[in-house]
Each structure stands twice: as structure tokens, then as C-alpha cells.
Amino acid sequence: MNNQQIERLRSKINSFYQISNSSFDMIASITSLQQINKNNVFVEQGSVSRYFSYLDSGYMISYISNIEGKIYNKNIFSPDDWVGFYNIKHPTVSF
């Protein structure tokens, strides 16, 4: 990640909760940049993402499809968004 991207991430985190520089440095040390090209799938339907994702640039659509292949859009993510969805009534992961 370049310095601009790191500072945008720091600003986004601090908009929710002010964290210390050392705490942010720990987050930055385990953060990696992944480029996803247009029409590529980020997480397959039915899979559980093991990562917390932040959209630095571009747009993403979250969708599901039924058994007939009909697509239903769930969300549109734009730059500076956290990417993902958690439904408290129907969690993706069960214990």
C-alpha cells in the first residue's frame, strides 16, 4: 500500500474510533492490497470471507443468485467503504 492509501485507511478507522499510532501500525502491518478486476468474484456465494475489507477505489456490487440464475443485488460499495455484510438475524457462520 502506498502512503495515500494508508492515510485514507487511517482516516476511515479514526472516523469510527480514534486509535493510537501504534495500534494503527499493527493493523497496517497485516494489511495487504489486492486488486480485483472488473467482473471477477471477490467471495463466492456460500463462502465465508476470512478478511475484513476496505474499498480504496472503484465500485463493487454484492449480489446473490437463485437456482434459476436470477441475480439479486444486495449492496453497492463505493470508495472508502467497508466491503462485506453481516446479517445479525441470519449469520453466515453458525456455531
PDB file of C-alpha atoms in Angstrom:
ATOM      1  CA  MET A   1       0.000   0.000   0.000  1.00  0.00           C
ATOM      2  CA  ASN A   2       1.252   3.471  -0.743  1.00  0.00           C
ATOM      3  CA  ASN A   3       1.205   6.335   1.771  1.00  0.00           C
ATOM      4  CA  GLN A   4      -2.013   7.848   0.381  1.00  0.00           C
ATOM      5  CA  GLN A   5      -3.863   4.550   0.738  1.00  0.00           C
ATOM      6  CA  ILE A   6      -2.542   4.045   4.261  1.00  0.00           C
ATOM      7  CA  GLU A   7      -3.652   7.542   5.280  1.00  0.00           C
ATOM      8  CA  ARG A   8      -7.143   7.007   3.797  1.00  0.00           C
ATOM      9  CA  LEU A   9      -7.435   3.778   5.779  1.00  0.00           C
ATOM     10  CA  ARG A  10      -6.223   5.519   8.953  1.00  0.00           C
ATOM     11  CA  SER A  11      -8.771   8.299   8.423  1.00  0.00           C
ATOM     12  CA  LYS A  12     -11.588   5.782   7.864  1.00  0.00           C
ATOM     13  CA  ILE A  13     -10.750   3.858  11.042  1.00  0.00           C
ATOM     14  CA  ASN A  14     -10.415   7.069  13.047  1.00  0.00           C
ATOM     15  CA  SER A  15     -13.843   8.219  11.811  1.00  0.00           C
ATOM     16  CA  PHE A  16     -15.300   5.371  13.910  1.00  0.00           C
ATOM     17  CA  TYR A  17     -12.872   5.310  16.807  1.00  0.00           C
ATOM     18  CA  GLN A  18      -9.627   7.145  17.491  1.00  0.00           C
ATOM     19  CA  ILE A  19      -6.808   4.616  17.769  1.00  0.00           C
ATOM     20  CA  SER A  20      -3.198   5.166  18.716  1.00  0.00           C
ATOM     21  CA  ASN A  21      -0.437   5.282  16.127  1.00  0.00           C
ATOM     22  CA  SER A  22       0.996   2.037  17.490  1.00  0.00           C
ATOM     23  CA  SER A  23      -2.394   0.307  17.152  1.00  0.00           C
ATOM     24  CA  PHE A  24      -2.746   1.547  13.592  1.00  0.00           C
ATOM     25  CA  ASP A  25       0.814   0.423  12.816  1.00  0.00           C
ATOM     26  CA  MET A  26      -0.159  -3.100  13.918  1.00  0.00           C
ATOM     27  CA  ILE A  27      -3.198  -3.011  11.621  1.00  0.00           C
ATOM     28  CA  ALA A  28      -1.125  -1.654   8.733  1.00  0.00           C
ATOM     29  CA  SER A  29       1.477  -4.386   9.219  1.00  0.00           C
ATOM     30  CA  ILE A  30      -1.105  -7.102   8.458  1.00  0.00           C
ATOM     31  CA  THR A  31      -2.875  -5.169   5.708  1.00  0.00           C
ATOM     32  CA  SER A  32      -2.326  -6.067   2.083  1.00  0.00           C
ATOM     33  CA  LEU A  33      -3.523  -4.592  -1.166  1.00  0.00           C
ATOM     34  CA  GLN A  34      -5.493  -6.789  -3.533  1.00  0.00           C
ATOM     35  CA  GLN A  35      -6.599  -5.642  -6.960  1.00  0.00           C
ATOM     36  CA  ILE A  36      -9.811  -7.168  -8.212  1.00  0.00           C
ATOM     37  CA  ASN A  37     -10.527  -6.707 -11.892  1.00  0.00           C
ATOM     38  CA  LYS A  38     -13.942  -5.955 -13.330  1.00  0.00           C
ATOM     39  CA  ASN A  39     -16.282  -8.992 -13.457  1.00  0.00           C
ATOM     40  CA  ASN A  40     -14.105 -11.020 -11.071  1.00  0.00           C
ATOM     41  CA  VAL A  41     -15.673 -12.544  -7.972  1.00  0.00           C
ATOM     42  CA  PHE A  42     -14.407 -11.341  -4.589  1.00  0.00           C
ATOM     43  CA  VAL A  43     -16.097 -14.037  -2.443  1.00  0.00           C
ATOM     44  CA  GLU A  44     -18.090 -16.944  -3.875  1.00  0.00           C
ATOM     45  CA  GLN A  45     -21.728 -17.250  -2.817  1.00  0.00           C
ATOM     46  CA  GLY A  46     -21.955 -19.512   0.218  1.00  0.00           C
ATOM     47  CA  SER A  47     -18.323 -18.916   1.193  1.00  0.00           C
ATOM     48  CA  VAL A  48     -17.296 -17.089   4.322  1.00  0.00           C
ATOM     49  CA  SER A  49     -14.796 -14.290   3.889  1.00  0.00           C
ATOM     50  CA  ARG A  50     -11.897 -14.591   6.298  1.00  0.00           C
ATOM     51  CA  TYR A  51     -10.840 -10.993   5.763  1.00  0.00           C
ATOM     52  CA  PHE A  52     -12.032  -7.557   6.752  1.00  0.00           C
ATOM     53  CA  SER A  53     -12.030  -5.499   3.557  1.00  0.00           C
ATOM     54  CA  TYR A  54     -11.854  -1.810   2.767  1.00  0.00           C
ATOM     55  CA  LEU A  55     -12.552  -0.499  -0.743  1.00  0.00           C
ATOM     56  CA  ASP A  56      -9.940   2.104  -1.628  1.00  0.00           C
ATOM     57  CA  SER A  57     -11.047   2.802  -5.193  1.00  0.00           C
ATOM     58  CA  GLY A  58     -13.608   1.620  -7.701  1.00  0.00           C
ATOM     59  CA  TYR A  59     -17.058   0.170  -7.094  1.00  0.00           C
ATOM     60  CA  MET A  60     -18.281  -3.305  -6.153  1.00  0.00           C
ATOM     61  CA  ILE A  61     -21.705  -4.906  -6.236  1.00  0.00           C
ATOM     62  CA  SER A  62     -22.721  -7.525  -3.708  1.00  0.00           C
ATOM     63  CA  TYR A  63     -25.285  -9.942  -5.109  1.00  0.00           C
ATOM     64  CA  ILE A  64     -26.788 -13.397  -4.739  1.00  0.00           C
ATOM     65  CA  SER A  65     -28.404 -15.625  -7.317  1.00  0.00           C
ATOM     66  CA  ASN A  66     -31.158 -18.198  -7.059  1.00  0.00           C
ATOM     67  CA  ILE A  67     -31.175 -21.708  -8.533  1.00  0.00           C
ATOM     68  CA  GLU A  68     -32.546 -20.358 -11.824  1.00  0.00           C
ATOM     69  CA  GLY A  69     -29.577 -17.988 -12.063  1.00  0.00           C
ATOM     70  CA  LYS A  70     -31.555 -14.801 -11.420  1.00  0.00           C
ATOM     71  CA  ILE A  71     -29.302 -12.193  -9.775  1.00  0.00           C
ATOM     72  CA  TYR A  72     -30.396 -10.041  -6.839  1.00  0.00           C
ATOM     73  CA  ASN A  73     -28.218  -7.071  -5.910  1.00  0.00           C
ATOM     74  CA  LYS A  74     -27.689  -6.723  -2.162  1.00  0.00           C
ATOM     75  CA  ASN A  75     -25.410  -3.715  -1.927  1.00  0.00           C
ATOM     76  CA  ILE A  76     -23.258  -1.332  -3.935  1.00  0.00           C
ATOM     77  CA  PHE A  77     -19.925  -0.395  -2.368  1.00  0.00           C
ATOM     78  CA  SER A  78     -18.059   2.765  -3.311  1.00  0.00           C
ATOM     79  CA  PRO A  79     -14.590   4.082  -2.469  1.00  0.00           C
ATOM     80  CA  ASP A  80     -13.974   4.466   1.274  1.00  0.00           C
ATOM     81  CA  ASP A  81     -16.496   1.717   2.162  1.00  0.00           C
ATOM     82  CA  TRP A  82     -16.031  -1.384   4.275  1.00  0.00           C
ATOM     83  CA  VAL A  83     -16.849  -4.303   1.989  1.00  0.00           C
ATOM     84  CA  GLY A  84     -18.906  -7.097   3.423  1.00  0.00           C
ATOM     85  CA  PHE A  85     -22.198  -7.863   5.052  1.00  0.00           C
ATOM     86  CA  TYR A  86     -23.243  -9.408   8.316  1.00  0.00           C
ATOM     87  CA  ASN A  87     -26.862 -10.224   8.981  1.00  0.00           C
ATOM     88  CA  ILE A  88     -27.445 -10.478  12.712  1.00  0.00           C
ATOM     89  CA  LYS A  89     -30.725 -12.403  12.251  1.00  0.00           C
ATOM     90  CA  HIS A  90     -29.183 -14.934   9.862  1.00  0.00           C
ATOM     91  CA  PRO A  91     -25.431 -15.093  10.497  1.00  0.00           C
ATOM     92  CA  THR A  92     -23.254 -16.625   7.823  1.00  0.00           C
ATOM     93  CA  VAL A  93     -21.363 -18.666  10.367  1.00  0.00           C
ATOM     94  CA  SER A  94     -23.169 -20.919  12.813  1.00  0.00           C
ATOM     95  CA  PHE A  95     -21.698 -22.470  15.949  1.00  0.00           C
TER      96      PHE A  95
END
